mmCIF file of C-alpha atoms in Angstrom:
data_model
loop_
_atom_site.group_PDB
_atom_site.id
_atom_site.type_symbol
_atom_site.label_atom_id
_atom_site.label_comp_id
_atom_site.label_asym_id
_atom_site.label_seq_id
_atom_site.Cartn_x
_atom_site.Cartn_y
_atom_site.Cartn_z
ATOM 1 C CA UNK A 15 0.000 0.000 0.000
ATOM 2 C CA UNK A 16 1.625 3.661 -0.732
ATOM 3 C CA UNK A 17 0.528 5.494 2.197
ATOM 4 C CA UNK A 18 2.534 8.516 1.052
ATOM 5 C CA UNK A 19 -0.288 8.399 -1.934
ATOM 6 C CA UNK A 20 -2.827 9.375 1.112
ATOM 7 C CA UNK A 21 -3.900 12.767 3.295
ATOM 8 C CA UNK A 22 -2.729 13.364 6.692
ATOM 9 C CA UNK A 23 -6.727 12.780 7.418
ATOM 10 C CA UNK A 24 -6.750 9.684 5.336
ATOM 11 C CA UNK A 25 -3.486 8.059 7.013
ATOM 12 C CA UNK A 26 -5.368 9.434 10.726
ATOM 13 C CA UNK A 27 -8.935 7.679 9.769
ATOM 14 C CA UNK A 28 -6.735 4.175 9.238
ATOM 15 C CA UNK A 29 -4.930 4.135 12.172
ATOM 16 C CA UNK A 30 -8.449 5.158 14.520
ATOM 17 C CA UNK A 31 -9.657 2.202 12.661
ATOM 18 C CA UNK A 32 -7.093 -0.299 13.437
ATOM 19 C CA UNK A 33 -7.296 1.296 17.132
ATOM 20 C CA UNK A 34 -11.069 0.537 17.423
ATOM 21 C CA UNK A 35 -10.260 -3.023 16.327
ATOM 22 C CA UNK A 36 -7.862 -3.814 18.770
ATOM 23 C CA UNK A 37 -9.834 -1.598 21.483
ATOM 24 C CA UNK A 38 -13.224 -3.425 20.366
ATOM 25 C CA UNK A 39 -11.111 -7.179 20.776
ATOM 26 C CA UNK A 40 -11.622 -7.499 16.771
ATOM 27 C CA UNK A 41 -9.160 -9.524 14.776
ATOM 28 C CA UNK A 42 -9.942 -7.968 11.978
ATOM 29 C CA UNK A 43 -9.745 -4.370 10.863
ATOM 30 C CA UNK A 44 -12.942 -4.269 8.960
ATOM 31 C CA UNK A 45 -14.823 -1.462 6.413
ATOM 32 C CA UNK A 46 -17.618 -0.898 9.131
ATOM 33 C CA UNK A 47 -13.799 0.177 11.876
ATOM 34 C CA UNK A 48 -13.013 2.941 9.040
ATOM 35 C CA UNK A 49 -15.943 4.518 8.722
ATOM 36 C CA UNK A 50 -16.818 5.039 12.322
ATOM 37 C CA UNK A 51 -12.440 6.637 12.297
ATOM 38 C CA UNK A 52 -13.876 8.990 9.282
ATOM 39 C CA UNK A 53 -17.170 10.027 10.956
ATOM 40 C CA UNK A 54 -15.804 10.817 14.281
ATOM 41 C CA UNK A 55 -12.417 12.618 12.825
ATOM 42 C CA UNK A 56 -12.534 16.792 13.590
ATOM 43 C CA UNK A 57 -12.464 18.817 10.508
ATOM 44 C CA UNK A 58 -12.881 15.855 8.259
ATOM 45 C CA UNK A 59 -15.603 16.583 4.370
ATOM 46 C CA UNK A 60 -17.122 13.386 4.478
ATOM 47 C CA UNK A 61 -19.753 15.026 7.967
ATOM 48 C CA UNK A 62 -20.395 17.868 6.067
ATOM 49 C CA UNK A 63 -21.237 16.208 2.689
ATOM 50 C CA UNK A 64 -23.577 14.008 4.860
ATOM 51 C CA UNK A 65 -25.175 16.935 6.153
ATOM 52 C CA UNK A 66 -25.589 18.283 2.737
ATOM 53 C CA UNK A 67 -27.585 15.399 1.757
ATOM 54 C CA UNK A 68 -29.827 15.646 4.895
ATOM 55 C CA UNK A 69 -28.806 12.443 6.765
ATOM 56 C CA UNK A 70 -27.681 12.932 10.093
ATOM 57 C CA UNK A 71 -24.201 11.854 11.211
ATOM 58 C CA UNK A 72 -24.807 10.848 14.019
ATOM 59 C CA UNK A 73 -27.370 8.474 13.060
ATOM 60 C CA UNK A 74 -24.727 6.683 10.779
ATOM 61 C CA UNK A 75 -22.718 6.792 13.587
ATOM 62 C CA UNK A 76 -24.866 4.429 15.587
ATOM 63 C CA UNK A 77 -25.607 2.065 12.907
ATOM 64 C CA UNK A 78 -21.954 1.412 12.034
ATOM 65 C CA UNK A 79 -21.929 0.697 16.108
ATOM 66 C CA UNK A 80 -24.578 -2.326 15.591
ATOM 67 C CA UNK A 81 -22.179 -3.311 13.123
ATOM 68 C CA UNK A 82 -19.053 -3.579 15.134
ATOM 69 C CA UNK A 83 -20.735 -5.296 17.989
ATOM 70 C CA UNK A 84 -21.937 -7.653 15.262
ATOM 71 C CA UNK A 85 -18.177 -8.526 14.230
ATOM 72 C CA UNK A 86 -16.374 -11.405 16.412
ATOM 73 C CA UNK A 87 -14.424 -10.723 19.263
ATOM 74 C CA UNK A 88 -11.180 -12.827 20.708
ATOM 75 C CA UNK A 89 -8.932 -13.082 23.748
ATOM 76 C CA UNK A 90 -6.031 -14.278 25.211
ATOM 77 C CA UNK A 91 -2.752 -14.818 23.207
ATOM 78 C CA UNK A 92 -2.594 -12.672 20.031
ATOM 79 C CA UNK A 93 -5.884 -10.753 20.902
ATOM 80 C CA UNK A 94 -4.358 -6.935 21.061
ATOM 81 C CA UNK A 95 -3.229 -7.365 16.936
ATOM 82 C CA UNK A 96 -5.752 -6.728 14.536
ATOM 83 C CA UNK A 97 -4.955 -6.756 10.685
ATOM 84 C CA UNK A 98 -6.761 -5.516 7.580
ATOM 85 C CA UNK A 99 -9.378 -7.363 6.311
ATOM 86 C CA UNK A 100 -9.579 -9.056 2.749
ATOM 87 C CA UNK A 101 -12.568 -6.293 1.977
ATOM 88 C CA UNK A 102 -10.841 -3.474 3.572
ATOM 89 C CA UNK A 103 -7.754 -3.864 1.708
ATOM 90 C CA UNK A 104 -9.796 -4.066 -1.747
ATOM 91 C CA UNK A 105 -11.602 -0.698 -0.476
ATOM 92 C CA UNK A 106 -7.425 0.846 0.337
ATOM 93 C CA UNK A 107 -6.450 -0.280 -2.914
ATOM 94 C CA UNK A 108 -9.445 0.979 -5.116
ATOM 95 C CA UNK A 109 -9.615 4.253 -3.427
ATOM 96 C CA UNK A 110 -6.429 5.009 -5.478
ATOM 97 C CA UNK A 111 -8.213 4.400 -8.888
ATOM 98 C CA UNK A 112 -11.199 6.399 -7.443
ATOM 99 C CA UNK A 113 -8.616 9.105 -6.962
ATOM 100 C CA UNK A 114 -6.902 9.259 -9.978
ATOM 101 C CA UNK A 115 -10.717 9.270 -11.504
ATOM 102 C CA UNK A 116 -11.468 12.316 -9.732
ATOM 103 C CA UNK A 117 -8.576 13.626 -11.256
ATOM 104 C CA UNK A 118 -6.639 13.938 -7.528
ATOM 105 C CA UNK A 119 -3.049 13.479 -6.438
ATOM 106 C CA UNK A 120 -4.258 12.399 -3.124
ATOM 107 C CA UNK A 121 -6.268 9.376 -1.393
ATOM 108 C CA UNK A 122 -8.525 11.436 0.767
ATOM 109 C CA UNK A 123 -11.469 10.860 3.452
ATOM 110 C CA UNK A 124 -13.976 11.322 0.446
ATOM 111 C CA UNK A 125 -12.700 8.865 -1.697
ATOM 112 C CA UNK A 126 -12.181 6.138 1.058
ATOM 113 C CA UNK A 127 -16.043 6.954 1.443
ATOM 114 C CA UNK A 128 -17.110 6.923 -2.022
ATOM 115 C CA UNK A 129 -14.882 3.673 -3.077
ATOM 116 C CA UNK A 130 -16.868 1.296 -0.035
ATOM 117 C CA UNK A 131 -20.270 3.493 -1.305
ATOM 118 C CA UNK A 132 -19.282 1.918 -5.128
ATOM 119 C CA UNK A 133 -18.483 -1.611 -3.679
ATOM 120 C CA UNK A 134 -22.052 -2.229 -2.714
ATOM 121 C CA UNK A 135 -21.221 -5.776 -1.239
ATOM 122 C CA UNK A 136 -20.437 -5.300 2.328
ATOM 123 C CA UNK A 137 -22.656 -5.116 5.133
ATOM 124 C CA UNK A 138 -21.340 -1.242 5.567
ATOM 125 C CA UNK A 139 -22.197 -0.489 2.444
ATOM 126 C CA UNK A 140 -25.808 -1.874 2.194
ATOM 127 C CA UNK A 141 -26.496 0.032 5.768
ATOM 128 C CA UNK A 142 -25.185 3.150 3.878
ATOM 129 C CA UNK A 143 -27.494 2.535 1.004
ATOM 130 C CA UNK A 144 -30.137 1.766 3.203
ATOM 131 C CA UNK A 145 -30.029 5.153 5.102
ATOM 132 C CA UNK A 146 -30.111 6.770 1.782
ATOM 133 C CA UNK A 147 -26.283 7.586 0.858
ATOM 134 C CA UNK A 148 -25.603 6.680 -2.762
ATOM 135 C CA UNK A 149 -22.676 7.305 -5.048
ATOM 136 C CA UNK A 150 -24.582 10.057 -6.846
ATOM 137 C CA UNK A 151 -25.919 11.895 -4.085
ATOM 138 C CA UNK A 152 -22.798 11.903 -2.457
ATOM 139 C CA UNK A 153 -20.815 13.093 -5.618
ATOM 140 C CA UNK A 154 -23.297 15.525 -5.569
ATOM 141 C CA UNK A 155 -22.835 16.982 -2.081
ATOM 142 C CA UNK A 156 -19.459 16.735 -2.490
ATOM 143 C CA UNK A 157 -19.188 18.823 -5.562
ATOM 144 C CA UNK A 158 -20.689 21.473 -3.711
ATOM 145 C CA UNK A 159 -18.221 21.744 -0.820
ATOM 146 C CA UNK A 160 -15.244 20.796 -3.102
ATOM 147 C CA UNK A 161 -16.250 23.033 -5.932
ATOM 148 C CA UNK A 162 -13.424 22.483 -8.802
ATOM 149 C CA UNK A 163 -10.692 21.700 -6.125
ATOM 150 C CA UNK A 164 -8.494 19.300 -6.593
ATOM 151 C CA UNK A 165 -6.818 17.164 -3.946
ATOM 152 C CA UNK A 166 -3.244 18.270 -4.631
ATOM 153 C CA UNK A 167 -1.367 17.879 -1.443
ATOM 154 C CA UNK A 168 -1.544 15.687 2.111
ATOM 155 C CA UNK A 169 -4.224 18.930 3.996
ATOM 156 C CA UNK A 170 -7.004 19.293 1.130
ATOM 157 C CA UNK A 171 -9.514 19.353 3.911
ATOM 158 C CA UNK A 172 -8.025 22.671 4.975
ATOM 159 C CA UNK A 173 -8.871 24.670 1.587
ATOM 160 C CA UNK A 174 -12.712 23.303 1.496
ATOM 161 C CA UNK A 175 -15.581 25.731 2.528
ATOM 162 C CA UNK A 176 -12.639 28.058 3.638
ATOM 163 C CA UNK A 177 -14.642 31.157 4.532
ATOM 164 C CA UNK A 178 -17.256 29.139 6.323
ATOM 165 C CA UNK A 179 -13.655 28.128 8.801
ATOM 166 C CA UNK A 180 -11.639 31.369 8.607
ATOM 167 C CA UNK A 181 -14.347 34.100 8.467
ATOM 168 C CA UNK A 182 -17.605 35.562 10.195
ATOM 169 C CA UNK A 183 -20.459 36.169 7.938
ATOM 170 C CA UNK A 184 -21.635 39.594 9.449
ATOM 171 C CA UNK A 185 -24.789 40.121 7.327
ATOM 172 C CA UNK A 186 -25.886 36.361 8.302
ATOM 173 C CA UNK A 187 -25.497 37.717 12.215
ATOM 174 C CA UNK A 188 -27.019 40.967 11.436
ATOM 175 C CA UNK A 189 -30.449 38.603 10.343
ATOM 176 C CA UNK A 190 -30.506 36.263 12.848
ATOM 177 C CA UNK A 191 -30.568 39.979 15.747
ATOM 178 C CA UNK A 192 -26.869 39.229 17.394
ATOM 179 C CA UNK A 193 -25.563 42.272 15.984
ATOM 180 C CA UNK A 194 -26.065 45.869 18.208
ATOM 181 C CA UNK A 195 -27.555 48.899 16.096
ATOM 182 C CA UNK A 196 -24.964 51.263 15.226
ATOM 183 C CA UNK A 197 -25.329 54.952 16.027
ATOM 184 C CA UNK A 198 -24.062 57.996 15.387
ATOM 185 C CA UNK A 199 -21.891 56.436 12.744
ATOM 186 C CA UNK A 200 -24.233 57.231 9.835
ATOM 187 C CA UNK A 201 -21.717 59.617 7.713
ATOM 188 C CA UNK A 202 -18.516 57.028 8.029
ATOM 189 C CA UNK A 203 -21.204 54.319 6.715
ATOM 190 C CA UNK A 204 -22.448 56.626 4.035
ATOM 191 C CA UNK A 205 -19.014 57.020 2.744
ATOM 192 C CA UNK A 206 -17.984 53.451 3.223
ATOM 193 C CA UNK A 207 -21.019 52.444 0.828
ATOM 194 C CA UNK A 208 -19.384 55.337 -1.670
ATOM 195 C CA UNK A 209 -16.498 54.225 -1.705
ATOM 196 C CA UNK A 210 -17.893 50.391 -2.136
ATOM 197 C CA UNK A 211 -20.128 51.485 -5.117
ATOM 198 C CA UNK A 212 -17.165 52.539 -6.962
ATOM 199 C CA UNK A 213 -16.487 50.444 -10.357
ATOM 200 C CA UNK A 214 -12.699 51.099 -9.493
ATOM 201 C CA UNK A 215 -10.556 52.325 -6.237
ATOM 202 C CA UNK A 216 -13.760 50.164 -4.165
ATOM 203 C CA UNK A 217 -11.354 49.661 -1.305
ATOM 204 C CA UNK A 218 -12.201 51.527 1.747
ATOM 205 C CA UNK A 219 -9.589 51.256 4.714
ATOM 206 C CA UNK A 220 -10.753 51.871 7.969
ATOM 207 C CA UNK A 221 -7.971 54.149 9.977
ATOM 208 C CA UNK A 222 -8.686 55.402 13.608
ATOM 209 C CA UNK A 223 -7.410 55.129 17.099
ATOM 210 C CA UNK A 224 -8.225 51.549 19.401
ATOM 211 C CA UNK A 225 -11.666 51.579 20.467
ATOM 212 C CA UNK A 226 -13.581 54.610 18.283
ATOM 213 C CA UNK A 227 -15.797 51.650 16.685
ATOM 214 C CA UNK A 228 -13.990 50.712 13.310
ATOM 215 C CA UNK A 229 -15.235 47.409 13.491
ATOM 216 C CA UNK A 230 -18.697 48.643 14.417
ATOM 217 C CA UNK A 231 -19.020 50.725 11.143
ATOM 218 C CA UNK A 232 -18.813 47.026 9.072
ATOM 219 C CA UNK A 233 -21.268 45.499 11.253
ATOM 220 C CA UNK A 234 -23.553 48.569 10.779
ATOM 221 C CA UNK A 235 -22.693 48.475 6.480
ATOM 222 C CA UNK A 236 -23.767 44.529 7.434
ATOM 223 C CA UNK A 237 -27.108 45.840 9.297
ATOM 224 C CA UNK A 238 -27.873 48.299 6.403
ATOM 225 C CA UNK A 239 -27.915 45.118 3.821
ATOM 226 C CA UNK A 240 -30.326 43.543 5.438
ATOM 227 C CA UNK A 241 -32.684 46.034 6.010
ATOM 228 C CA UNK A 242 -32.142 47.154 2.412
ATOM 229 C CA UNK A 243 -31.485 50.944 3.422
ATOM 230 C CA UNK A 244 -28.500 50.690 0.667
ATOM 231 C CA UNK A 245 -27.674 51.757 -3.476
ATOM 232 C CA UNK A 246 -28.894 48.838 -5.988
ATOM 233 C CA UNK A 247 -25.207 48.063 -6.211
ATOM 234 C CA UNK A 248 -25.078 46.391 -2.795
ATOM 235 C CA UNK A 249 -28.324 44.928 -2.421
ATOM 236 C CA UNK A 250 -28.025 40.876 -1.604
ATOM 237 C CA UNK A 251 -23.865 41.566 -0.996
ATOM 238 C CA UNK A 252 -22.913 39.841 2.218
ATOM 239 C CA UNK A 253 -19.769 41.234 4.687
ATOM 240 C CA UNK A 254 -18.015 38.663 5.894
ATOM 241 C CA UNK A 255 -14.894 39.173 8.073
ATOM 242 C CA UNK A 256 -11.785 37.091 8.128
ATOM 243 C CA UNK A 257 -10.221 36.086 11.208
ATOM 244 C CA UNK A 258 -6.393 36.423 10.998
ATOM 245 C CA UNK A 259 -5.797 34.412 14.133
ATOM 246 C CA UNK A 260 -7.798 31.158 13.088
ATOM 247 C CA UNK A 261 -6.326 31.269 9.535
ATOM 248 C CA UNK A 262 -2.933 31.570 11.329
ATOM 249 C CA UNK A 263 -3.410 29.203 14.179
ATOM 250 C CA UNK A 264 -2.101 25.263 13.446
ATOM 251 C CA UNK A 265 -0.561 26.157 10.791
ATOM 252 C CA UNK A 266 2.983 24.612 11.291
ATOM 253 C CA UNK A 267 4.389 23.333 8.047
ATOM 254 C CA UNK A 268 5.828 25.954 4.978
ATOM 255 C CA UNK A 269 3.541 27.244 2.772
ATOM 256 C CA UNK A 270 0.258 25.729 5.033
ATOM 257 C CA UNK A 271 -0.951 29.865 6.002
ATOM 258 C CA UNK A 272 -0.345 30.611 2.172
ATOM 259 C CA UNK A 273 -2.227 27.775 1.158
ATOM 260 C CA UNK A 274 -5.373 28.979 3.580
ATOM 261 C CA UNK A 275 -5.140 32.517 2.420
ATOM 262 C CA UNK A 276 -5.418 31.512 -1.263
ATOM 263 C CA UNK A 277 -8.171 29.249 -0.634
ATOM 264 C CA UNK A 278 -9.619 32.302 1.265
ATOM 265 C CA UNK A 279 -9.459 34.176 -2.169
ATOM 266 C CA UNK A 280 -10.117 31.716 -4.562
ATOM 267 C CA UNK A 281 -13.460 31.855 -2.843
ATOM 268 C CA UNK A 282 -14.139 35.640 -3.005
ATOM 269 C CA UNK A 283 -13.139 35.511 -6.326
ATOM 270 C CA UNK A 284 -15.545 32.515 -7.365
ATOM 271 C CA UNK A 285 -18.503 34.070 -5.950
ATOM 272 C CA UNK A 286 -18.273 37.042 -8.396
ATOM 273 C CA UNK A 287 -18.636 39.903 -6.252
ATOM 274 C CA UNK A 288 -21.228 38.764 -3.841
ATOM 275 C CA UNK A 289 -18.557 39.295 -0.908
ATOM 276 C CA UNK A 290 -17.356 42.198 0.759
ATOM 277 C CA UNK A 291 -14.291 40.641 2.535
ATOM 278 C CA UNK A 292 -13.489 43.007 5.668
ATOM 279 C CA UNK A 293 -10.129 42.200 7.219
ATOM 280 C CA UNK A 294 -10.047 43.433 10.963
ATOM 281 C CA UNK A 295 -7.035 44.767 12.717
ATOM 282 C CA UNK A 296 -5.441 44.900 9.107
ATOM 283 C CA UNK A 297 -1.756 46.202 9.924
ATOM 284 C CA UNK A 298 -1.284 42.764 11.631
ATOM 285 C CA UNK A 299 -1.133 41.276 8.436
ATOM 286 C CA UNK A 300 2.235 42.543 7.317
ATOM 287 C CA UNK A 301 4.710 39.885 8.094
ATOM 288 C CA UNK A 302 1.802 37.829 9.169
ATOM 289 C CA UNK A 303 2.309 33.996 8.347
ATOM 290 C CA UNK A 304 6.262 35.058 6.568
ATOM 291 C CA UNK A 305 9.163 32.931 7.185
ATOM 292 C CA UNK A 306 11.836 33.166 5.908
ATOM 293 C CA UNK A 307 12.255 33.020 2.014
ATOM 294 C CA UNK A 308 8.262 33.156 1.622
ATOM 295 C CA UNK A 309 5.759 36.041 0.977
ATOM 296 C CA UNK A 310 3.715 37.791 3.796
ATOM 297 C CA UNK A 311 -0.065 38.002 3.588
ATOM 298 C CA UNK A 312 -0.096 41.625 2.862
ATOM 299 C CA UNK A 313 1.756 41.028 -0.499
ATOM 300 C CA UNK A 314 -0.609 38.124 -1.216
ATOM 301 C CA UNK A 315 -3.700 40.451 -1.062
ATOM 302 C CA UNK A 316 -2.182 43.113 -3.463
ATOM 303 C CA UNK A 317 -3.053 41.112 -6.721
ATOM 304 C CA UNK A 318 -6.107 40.399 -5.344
ATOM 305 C CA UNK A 319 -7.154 44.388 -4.796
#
């Protein structure tokens, strides 16, 4: 098996599985093992895709349970090693074909998932079937969180839905009431939305001293949007503000933060104009995320403005 073929979350979801094996006194590593590791792993697509589709997680969760209990269990001499079963290795070694059909460099979570979905013969797979997870539906889910991202290196997970993990959608909070009204900032907000409605030069910095309410003038642009007291231009726009710290936090390896901040991008760039992307505290993003020999955030974001 190449295992450097596979994502970090890939190589994590095999090694749970061979855990709950030998934790669960199972001789065998089995299909139903893997995809309790992939359901229960933080941060991992396939929850979300399931979600997507309307099928609870935590629903699969329990059935794969019934399964495991199901599967026999042995002690004494020899009972703490558990090895890969006959249908799990056929699911390991097929998810690289599935891969390199989805055009990907990388065995991920997904395609672990989709290659036992395609099998059809285990018991894992006819309980998935059963709750309503097919191959299409799942593709289809998929397609939406993935977009036209490829798996190109060993943290794919980390580029997926990317402002949904690094950003706050401030028009979504201004809806739902858990933003305060703004006042007395009506003329900063006025020429904010100028500026905005610009077809060139639409970038408005914020510049004043800690604590006069810079951040409070985006969440009242935010409020404005959704009570529609804005130009044509910006009507249905949402504000949505990136968190330096979370996109910055964990990551350890070289190029990981650049990686993020593209993703970040790509994003606001797919969806056409539909986001106003308001960076808070933005001085902290020169030198933010440089080593040495690699680019700073700030000089990522020039291209982009």
């Amino acid at each position: 098996m190449q295992f450097d073929k596979f994502t970090i979350k890939s190589q994590e979801a095999i090694q749970a599985a061979q855990l709950l094996a030998q934790n669960n006194h199972n001789q065998e590593i089995g299909i139903a093992h893997l995809v309790k590791a992939i359901l229960e792993q933080p941060e991992g697509v396939v929850v979300p895709v399931l979600q997507k589709m309307g099928v609870d997680p935590s629903m699969v969760l329990m059935e794969t349970d019934k399964l495991i209990k199901n599967i026999p269990q042995v002690s004494g001499g020899g009972a703490g090693q558990a090895y890969l079963s006959n249908e799990l290795r056929k699911i390991i070694d097929n998810s690289l074909s599935t891969a390199s059909q989805m055009q990907d460099d990388f065995v991920s979570q997904e395609h672990l998932f989709l290659t036992i979905l395609q099998d059809g013969n285990s018991a894992c797979a006819k309980m998935l079937k059963q709750m309503g997870i097919d191959e299409k539906a799942f593709l289809n889910a998929l397609t939406t969180i993935r977009g036209n991202q490829r798996v190109t290196d060993q943290y794919p997970e980390e580029k997926y839905q990317a402002l949904e993990k690094y950003a706050r959608n401030l028009t979504d909070d201004a809806r739902q009431g858990k933003l305060d009204p703004v006042i007395g900032r009506d003329e900063e907000i006025r020429r904010i939305i100028q500026v905005l409605s610009r077809r060139t030069k639409n970038n408005p910095i914020l510049i004043g001293e800690p604590g006069v309410g810079k951040t409070a003038i985006a969440e009242g642009l935010a409020l404005r949007i959704v009570n529609g007291d804005i130009p044509a231009t910006l009507e249905g726009k949402q504000v949505v503000s990136l968190d330096l710290g979370s996109l910055i936090a964990g990551a350890k390896y070289r190029g990981e933060f650049e990686d993020r901040l593209k993703a970040v991008l790509k994003e606001v760039e797919k969806r056409a104009g539909e986001i106003i992307l308001f960076i808070d505290e933005i001085h902290t993003l020169v030198g933010a995320g440089a080593a040495e020999g690699s680019m700073d955030a700030s000089n990522m974001l020039k291209p982009a403005l």
